[in-house]
XYZ file of C-alpha atoms in Angstrom:
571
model
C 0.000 0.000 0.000
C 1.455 3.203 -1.466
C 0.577 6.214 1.251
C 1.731 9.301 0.668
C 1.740 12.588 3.127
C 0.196 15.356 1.808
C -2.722 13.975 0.130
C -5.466 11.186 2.559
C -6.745 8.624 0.040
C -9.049 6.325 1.285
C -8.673 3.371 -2.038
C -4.759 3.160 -2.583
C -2.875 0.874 -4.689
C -2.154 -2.501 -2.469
C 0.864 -4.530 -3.015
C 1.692 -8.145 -1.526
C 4.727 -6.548 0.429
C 2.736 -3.890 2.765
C 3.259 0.246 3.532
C 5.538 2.075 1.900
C 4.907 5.993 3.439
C 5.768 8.483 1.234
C 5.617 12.033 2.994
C 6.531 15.051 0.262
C 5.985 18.828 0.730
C 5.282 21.451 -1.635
C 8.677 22.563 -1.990
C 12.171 20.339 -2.959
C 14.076 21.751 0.314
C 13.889 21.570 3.705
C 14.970 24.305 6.043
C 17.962 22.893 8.136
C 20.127 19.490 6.857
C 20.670 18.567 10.955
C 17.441 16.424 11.926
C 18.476 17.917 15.678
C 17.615 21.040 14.422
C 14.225 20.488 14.237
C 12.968 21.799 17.606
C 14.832 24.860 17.147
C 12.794 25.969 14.235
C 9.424 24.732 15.226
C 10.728 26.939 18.383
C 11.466 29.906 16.857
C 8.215 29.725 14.811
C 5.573 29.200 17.690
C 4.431 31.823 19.586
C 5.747 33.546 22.508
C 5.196 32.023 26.112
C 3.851 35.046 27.714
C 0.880 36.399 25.090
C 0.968 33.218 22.717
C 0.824 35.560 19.763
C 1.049 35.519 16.901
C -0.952 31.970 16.877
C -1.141 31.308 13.108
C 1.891 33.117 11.312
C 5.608 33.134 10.967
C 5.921 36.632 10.645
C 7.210 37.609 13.654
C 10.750 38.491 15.612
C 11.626 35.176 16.684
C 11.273 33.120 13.734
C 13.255 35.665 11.443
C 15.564 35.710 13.951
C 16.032 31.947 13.624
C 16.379 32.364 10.100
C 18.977 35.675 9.988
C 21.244 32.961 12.678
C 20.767 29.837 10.766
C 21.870 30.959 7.191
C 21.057 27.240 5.326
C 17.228 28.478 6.061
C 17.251 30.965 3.132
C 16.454 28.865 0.682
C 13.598 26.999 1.808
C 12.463 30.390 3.162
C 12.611 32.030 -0.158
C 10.565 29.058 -1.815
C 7.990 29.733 0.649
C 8.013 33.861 -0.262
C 7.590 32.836 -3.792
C 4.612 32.221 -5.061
C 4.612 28.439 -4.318
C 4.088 29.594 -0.933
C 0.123 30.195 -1.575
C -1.013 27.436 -3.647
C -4.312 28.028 -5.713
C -5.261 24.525 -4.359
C -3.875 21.359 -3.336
C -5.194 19.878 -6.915
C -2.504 22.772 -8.144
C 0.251 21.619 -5.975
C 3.360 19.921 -6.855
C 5.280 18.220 -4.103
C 8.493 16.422 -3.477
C 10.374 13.893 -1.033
C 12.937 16.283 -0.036
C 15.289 13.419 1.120
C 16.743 10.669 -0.789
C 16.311 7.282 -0.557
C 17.706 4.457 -2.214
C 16.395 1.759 -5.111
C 17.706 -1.436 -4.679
C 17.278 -3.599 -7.872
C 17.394 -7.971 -7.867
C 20.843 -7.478 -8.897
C 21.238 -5.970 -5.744
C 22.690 -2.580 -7.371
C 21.685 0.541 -5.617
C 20.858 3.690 -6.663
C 19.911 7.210 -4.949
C 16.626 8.306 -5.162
C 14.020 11.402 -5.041
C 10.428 11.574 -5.475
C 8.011 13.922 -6.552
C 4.354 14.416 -7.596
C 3.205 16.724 -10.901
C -0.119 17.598 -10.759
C -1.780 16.552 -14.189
C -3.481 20.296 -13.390
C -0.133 22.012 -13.270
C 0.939 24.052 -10.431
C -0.678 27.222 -9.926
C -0.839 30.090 -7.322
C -2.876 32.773 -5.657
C -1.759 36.336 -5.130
C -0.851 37.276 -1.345
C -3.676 39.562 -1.243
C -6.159 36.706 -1.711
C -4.654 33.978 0.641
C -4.775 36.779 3.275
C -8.113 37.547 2.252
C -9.283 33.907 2.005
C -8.069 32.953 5.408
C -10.366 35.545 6.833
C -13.645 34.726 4.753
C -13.125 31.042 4.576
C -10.254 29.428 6.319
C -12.066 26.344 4.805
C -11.130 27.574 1.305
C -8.672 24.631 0.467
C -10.480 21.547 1.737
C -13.533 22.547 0.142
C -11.579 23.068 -2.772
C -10.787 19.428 -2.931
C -13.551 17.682 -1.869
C -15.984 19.511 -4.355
C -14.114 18.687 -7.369
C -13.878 14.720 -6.251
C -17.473 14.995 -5.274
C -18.139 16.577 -9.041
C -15.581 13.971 -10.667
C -13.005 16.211 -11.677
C -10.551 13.900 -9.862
C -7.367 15.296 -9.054
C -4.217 13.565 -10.593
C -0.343 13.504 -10.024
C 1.887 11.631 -11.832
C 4.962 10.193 -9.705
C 8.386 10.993 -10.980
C 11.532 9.616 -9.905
C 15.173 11.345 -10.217
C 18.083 8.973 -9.923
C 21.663 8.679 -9.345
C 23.862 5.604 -9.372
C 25.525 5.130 -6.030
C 28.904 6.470 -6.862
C 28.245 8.897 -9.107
C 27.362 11.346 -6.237
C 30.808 13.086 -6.528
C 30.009 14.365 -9.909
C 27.650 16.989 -8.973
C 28.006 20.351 -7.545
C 26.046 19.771 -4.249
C 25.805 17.133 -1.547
C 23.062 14.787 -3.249
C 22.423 13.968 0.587
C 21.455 17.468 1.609
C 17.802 18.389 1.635
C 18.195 22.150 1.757
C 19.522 21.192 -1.651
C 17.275 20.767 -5.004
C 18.226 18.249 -7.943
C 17.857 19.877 -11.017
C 15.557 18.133 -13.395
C 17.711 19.760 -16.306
C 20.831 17.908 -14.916
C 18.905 14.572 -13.251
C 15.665 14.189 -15.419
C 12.047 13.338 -13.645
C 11.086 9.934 -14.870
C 7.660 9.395 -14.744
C 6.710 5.850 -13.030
C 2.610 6.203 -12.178
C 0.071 8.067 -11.479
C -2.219 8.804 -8.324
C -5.912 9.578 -8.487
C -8.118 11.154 -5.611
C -11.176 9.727 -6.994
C -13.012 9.302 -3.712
C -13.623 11.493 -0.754
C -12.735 9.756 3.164
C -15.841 9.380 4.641
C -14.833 10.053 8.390
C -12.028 12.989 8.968
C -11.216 11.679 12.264
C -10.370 8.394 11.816
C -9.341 8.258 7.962
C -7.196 11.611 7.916
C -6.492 12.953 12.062
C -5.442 9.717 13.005
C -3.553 8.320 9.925
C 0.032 7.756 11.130
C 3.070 8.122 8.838
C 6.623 6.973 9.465
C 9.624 7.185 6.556
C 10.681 4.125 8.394
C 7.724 2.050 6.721
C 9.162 0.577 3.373
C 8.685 -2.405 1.167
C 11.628 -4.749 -0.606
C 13.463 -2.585 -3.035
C 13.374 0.256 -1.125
C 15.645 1.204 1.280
C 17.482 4.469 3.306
C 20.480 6.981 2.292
C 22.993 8.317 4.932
C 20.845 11.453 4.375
C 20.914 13.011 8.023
C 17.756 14.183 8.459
C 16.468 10.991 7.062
C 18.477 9.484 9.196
C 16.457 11.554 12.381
C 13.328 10.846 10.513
C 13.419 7.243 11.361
C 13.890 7.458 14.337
C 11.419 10.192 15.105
C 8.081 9.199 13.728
C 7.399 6.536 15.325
C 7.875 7.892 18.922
C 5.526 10.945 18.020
C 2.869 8.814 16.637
C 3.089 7.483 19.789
C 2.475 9.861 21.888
C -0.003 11.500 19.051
C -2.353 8.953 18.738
C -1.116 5.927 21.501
C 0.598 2.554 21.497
C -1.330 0.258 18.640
C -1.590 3.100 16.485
C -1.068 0.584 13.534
C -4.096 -1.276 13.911
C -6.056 1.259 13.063
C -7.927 0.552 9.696
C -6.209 3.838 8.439
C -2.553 2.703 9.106
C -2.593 -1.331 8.743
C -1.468 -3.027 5.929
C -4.190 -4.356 3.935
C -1.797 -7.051 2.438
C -1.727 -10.538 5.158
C 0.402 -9.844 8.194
C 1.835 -11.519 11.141
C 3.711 -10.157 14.001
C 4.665 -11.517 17.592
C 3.293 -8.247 19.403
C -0.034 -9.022 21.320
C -0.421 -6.650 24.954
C -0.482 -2.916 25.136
C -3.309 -0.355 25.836
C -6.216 0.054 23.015
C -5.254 -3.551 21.668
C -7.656 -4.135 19.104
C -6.704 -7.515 17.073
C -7.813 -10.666 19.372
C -4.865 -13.068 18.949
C -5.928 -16.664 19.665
C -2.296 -17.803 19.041
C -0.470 -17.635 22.401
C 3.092 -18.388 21.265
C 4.456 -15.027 20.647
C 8.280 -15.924 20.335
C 10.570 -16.708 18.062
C 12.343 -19.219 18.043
C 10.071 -21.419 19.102
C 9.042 -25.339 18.693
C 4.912 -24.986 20.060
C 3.811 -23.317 17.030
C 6.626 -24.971 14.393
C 8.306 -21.518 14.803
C 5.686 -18.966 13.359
C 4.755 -16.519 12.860
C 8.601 -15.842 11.365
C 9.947 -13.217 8.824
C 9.150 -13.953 5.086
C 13.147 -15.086 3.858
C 14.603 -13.073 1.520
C 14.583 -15.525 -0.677
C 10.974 -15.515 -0.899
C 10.647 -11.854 -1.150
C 11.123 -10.934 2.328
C 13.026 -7.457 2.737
C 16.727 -7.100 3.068
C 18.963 -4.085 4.015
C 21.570 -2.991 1.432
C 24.412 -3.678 2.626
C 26.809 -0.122 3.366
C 30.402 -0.050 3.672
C 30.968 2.020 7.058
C 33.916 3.233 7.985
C 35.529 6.104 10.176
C 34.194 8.075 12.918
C 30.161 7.920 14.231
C 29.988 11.679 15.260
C 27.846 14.870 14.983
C 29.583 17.340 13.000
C 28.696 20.374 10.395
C 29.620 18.296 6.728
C 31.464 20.666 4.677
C 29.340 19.907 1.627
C 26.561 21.576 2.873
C 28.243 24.985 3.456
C 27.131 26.562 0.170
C 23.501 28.579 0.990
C 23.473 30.830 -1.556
C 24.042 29.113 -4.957
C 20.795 27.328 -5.259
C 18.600 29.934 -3.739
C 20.405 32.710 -6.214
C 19.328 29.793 -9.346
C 16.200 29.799 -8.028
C 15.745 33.211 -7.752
C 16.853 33.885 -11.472
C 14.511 31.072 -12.897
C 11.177 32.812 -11.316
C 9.941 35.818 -13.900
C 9.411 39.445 -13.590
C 6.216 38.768 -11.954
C 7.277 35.981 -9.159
C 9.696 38.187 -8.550
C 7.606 40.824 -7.733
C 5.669 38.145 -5.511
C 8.533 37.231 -3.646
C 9.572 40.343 -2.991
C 6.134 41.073 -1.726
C 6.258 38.769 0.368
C 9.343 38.802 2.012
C 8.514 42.902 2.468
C 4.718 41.803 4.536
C 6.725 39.481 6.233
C 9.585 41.358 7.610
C 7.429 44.474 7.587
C 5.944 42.690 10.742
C 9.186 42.318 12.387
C 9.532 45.082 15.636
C 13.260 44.806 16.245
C 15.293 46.577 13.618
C 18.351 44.492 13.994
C 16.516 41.452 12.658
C 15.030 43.293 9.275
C 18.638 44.686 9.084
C 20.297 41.513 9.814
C 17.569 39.180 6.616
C 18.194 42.004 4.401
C 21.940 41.650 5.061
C 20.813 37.541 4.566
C 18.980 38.303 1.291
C 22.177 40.394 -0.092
C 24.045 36.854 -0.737
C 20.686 35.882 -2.690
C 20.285 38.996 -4.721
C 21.113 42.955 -4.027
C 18.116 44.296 -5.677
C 15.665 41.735 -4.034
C 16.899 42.779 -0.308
C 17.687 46.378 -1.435
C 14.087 46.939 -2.586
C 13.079 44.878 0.896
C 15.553 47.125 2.519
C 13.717 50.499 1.433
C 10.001 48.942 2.341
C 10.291 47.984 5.674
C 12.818 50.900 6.970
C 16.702 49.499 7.403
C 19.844 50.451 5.518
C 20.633 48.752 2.157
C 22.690 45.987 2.141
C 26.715 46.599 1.141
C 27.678 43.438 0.439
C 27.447 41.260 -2.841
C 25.222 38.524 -4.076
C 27.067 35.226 -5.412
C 28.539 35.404 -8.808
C 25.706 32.634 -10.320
C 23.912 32.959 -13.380
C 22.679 29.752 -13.721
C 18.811 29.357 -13.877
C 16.580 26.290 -14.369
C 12.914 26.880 -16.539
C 11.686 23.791 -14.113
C 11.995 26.036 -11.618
C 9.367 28.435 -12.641
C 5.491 27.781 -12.347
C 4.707 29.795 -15.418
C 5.362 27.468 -17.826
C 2.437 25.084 -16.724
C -0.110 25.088 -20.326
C -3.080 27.459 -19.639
C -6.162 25.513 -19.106
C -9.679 26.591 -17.559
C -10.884 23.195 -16.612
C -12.386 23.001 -13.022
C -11.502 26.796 -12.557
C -14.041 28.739 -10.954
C -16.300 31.704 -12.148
C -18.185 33.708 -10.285
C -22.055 34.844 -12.214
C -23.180 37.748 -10.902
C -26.527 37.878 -11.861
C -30.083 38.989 -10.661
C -33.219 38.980 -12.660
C -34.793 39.939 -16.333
C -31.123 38.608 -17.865
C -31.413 37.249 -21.327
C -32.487 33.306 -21.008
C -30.640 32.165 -24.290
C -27.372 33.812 -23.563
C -26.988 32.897 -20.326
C -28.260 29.436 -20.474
C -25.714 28.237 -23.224
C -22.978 30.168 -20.965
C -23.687 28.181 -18.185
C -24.220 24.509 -20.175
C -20.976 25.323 -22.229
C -18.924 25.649 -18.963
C -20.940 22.166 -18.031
C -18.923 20.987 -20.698
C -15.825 22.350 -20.581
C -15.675 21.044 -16.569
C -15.567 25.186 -15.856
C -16.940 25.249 -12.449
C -19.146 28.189 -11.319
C -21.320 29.814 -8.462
C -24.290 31.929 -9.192
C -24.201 34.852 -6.982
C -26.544 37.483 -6.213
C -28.390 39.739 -3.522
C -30.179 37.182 -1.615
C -30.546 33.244 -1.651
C -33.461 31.849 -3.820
C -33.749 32.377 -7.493
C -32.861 34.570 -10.200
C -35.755 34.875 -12.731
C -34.722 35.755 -16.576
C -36.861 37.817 -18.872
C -38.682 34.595 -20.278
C -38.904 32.967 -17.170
C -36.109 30.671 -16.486
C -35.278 30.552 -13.135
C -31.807 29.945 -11.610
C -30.862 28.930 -7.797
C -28.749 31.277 -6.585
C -25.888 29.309 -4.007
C -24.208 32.460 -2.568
C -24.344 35.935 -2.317
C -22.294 39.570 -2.210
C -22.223 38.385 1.780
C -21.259 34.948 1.780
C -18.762 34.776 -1.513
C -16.376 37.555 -2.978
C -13.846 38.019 -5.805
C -11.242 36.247 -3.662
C -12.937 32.760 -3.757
C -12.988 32.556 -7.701
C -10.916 32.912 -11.022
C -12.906 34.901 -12.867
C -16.144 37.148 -12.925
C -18.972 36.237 -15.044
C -21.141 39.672 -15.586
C -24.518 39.101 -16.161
C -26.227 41.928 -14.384
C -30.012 42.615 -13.938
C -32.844 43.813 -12.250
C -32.728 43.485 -8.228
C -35.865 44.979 -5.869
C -32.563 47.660 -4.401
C -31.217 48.204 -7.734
C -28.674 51.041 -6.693
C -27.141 48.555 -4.251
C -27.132 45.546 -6.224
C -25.307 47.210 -8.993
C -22.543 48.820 -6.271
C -21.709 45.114 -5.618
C -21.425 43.797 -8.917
C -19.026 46.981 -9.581
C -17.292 46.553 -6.310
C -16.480 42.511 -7.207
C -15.903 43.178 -11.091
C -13.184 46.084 -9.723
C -11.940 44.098 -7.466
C -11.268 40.591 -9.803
C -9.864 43.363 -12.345
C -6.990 44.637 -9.728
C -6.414 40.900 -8.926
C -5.540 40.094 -13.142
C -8.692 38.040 -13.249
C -10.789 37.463 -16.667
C -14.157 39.083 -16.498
C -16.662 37.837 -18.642
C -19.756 40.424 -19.586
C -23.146 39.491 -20.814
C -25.241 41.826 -22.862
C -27.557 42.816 -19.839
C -24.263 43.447 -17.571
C -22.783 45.968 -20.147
C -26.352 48.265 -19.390
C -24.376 48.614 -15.875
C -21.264 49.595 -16.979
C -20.142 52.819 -18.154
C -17.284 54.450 -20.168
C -15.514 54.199 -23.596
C -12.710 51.835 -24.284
C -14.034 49.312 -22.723
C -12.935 46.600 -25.765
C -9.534 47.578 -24.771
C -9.647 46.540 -21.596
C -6.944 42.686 -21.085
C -8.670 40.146 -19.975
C -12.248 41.610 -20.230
C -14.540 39.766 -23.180
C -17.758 41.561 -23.903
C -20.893 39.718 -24.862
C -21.737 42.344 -27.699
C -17.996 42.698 -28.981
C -17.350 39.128 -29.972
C -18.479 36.556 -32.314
C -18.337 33.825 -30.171
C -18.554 35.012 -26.504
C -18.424 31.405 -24.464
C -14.898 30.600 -26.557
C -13.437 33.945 -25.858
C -14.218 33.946 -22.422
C -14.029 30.490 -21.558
C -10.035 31.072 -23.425
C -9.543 33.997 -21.318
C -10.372 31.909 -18.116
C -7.840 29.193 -19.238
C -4.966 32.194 -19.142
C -5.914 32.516 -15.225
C -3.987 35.757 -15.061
C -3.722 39.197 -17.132
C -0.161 40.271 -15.531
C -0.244 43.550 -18.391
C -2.964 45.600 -16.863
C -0.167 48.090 -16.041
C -1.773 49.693 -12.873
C -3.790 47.323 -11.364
C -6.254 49.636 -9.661
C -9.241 47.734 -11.673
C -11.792 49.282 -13.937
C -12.397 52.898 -11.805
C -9.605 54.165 -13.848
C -11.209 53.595 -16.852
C -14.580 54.597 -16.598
C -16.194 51.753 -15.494
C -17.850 53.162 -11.621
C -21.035 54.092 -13.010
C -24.433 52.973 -11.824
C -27.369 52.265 -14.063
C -30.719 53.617 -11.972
């Protein structure tokens, strides 16, 4: 059974040998490469003892502190301040081992290993202004997300890739292969696709399929085994003794974390037993029960280590390999584009912006100036400490992998939001609505009030949300249909108010020929991103292309449609 840590499946793929727990993250580095390092940062990230605030942020003194002191943090840090650090949804969200394992073959041959998961969807973001946004209106956003697209089977695929390199050929590349602050290029060590993993059903009970699922590294199957990776290394030990104390001794008897494939072990006491043994001979070697249960032989499939050549000291030290923390954050940085940029450097301003002490902004922007001068100079100038004086690392290098915007433009299962209300045209909006049916566009109708929108011929539509309960933060684009509403003066300020709004956030805005009576102004065809009913010849492809291209980076401004004429109100 193939279980992997991000995503809680309730069907996975069963194989004769048992669990094999993959646990990934949404980002190929880890921020430290000492596994006893780990308490320190969750440390530094928690709140403070005496107010226990902030409760649900890292941007704070002590945690920037932690990473200004602890250099090798940068670069998982920066990943986070770009924009893979606000996912558009986990069905968006490519993910990775971080540490490297090891592929043992029948020949007994080794070879080093990482994983990671593509989303068939490609990886997308959202803008900093809506995850802030969306955590306020509904910190249920993401969830949701997920379980409505299963439940409307849209089911969410990733393929699982594989990058290898032979044991021995570590040596011929320019990091540690061991370190997991450290990416693998897929330009240099190419992703080989091996499967594919499909959410096609939704668990059933949260608490027992999801809360008290229990994953441990240590859990592998024959043909997998471990690297001298160090934090791997801590790993193993680790997860088992906080699964114990998380959930309780027996923790893999639960139906969630026992191996669906026939089992046998020699363990029978211990509080919340829940397998009634009728065997009493729990030893081995033994001659009562003809000396089972036993270990399956290797020869018959059972697992066997690889066997390592060890040699020298057993001792805690800082590996010289790792000492480079600047090369691979400075290639990422020059793979993202003029716009992640931007994001990044957004980012990294809120986030230090919320730092009191002035010696920790001074001392990340002096931290940043190894990554790139103009990234912590511009930093420098918006939250209030000197520019940097020192010099970023003479790299160049830059990696097109590294970069979400190359993922194909697509608008299936993105969401629309129709604002509508009633005496809209029946036809047009009708064959709208069925052609995103069939393009898999998702949508919501919103309006003034629950109920039903009524067109001018009579076709009524339920309306699921409304100006209260939804917003132009919770969708990808803005469907314009306009109408009639009993408070017609309001109902129009809220359609403007969301239109301007999805406008200043890049989104496509789609306008019917009843919602171009509420708009006002000339130049409206030149407008990016904005397809108008009575402009084109074939409104649902326009628009339906324009939602596929998710963003319209080239509205120069970004203050939305006020600029350009498009506040007034229809009485």
């Amino acid at each position: 059974m193939i279980r992997q840590g991000i995503y809680v499946v309730k069907e996975l793929r069963c194989i004769d040998e048992g669990n094999y727990d993959l646990t990934t993250i949404a980002m190929p580095v880890l921020i430290n490469f000492d596994a006893m390092k780990f308490p320190d940062a969750m440390h530094a990230y928690q709140s403070k003892q005496d107010d226990d605030i902030p409760t649900a942020t890292g941007a704070h003194d002590r945690f920037w502190d932690y990473v200004a002191n602890n250099p090798e943090a940068i670069h998982m840090v920066t990943w986070i301040m770009s924009d893979r650090g606000v996912l558009r949804s986990y069905r968006h969200m490519e993910s990775w081992s971080i540490n490297t394992y090891t592929f043992i073959n029948d020949q007994g041959k080794a070879t080093y290993v990482r994983f990671v998961w593509k989303p068939v969807l490609g990886v997308e973001s959202l803008l900093q202004e809506e995850a802030i946004k969306i955590g306020g209106i509904d910190p249920d956003f993401h969830r949701k997300d997920l379980r409505n697209a299963i439940e409307k089977g849209a089911y969410p695929e990733y393929e699982l890739g594989v990058q290898l390199i032979p044991v021995g050929d570590e040596d011929k590349y320019e990091i540690d292969v061991l370190d997991p602050t450290k990416f693998w290029p897929e330009e240099k060590i190419p992703v080989e696709i091996i499967g594919k993993m499909t959410l096609n059903r939704n668990i059933e009970n949260y608490h027992t399929e999801s809360e008290q699922v229990a994953f441990n590294p240590a859990n592998v199957v024959p043909g997998i085994d471990f690297s001298n990776d160090p934090v791997l290394q801590g790993r193993l030990i680790a997860y088992h003794s906080a699964q114990l104390y998380r959930i309780g001794p027996n923790f893999q008897e639960l139906p969630i974390n026992k191996p669906v494939c026939p089992f046998h072990n020699n363990q029978r006491r211990g509080p919340m037993r829940t397998r009634i043994d009728v065997v009493h001979v729990n030893y081995h070697n033994n001659s009562l029960a003809d000396n089972t249960p036993h270990e399956t032989p290797i020869e018959e499939g059972g697992y066997e280590h690889f066997p390592k050549e060890v040699g020298g000291h057993t001792t805690r030290a800082h590996v010289d390999s790792v000492n480079d923390f600047y090369s691979q954050t400075r290639i990422f940085w020059n793979s993202l584009t003029p716009i992640e940029k931007m994001h990044t450097i957004e980012a990294f301003s809120y986030q230090l912006g919320n730092v009191v002490d002035e010696s920790v902004r001074q001392q990340n922007v002096n931290l940043l100036a190894n990554v790139d001068v103009e990234l912590a100079s511009t930093v420098a100038d918006n939250i209030g400490v000197a520019r940097p004086t020192g010099s970023h690392v003479p790299v160049s290098e830059s990696y097109a992998s590294l970069s979400q915007y190359h993922t194909p433009p697509s608008a299936y299962t993105k969401k629309v939001g129709v604002l509508i209300g009633d005496g809209f045209t029946d036809q047009e909006v009708l064959e709208v609505l069925e052609f995103f049916d069939q393009q898999k566009v998702f949508y919501d109708i919103i309006s003034e009030r629950l109920g039903y929108v009524t067109g001018a011929n009579g076709t009524k539509i339920k309306v699921g949300k409304t100006f209260l309960t939804s917003g132009p933060y919770l969708v990808d684009s803005v469907y314009v249909v306009g109408g009639n509403s009993s408070n017609q003066k309001r109902f129009t300020q809220n359609v403007l108010e969301f239109m301007n709004m999805a406008y200043k956030l890049y989104k496509p805005i789609g306008i019917a020929l009843t919602g171009q009576a509420m708009i006002q102004g000339p130049g409206m065809e030149n407008l990016e991103g904005v397809v108008i009913a009575g402009n084109s010849d074939n409104f649902k492809l326009d628009f339906v292309a324009a939602i596929a291209q998710s963003r319209f980076w080239n509205r120069d401004d970004g203050t939305g449609p006020a600029s350009l004429g498009m506040t007034g109100i229809t009485k």
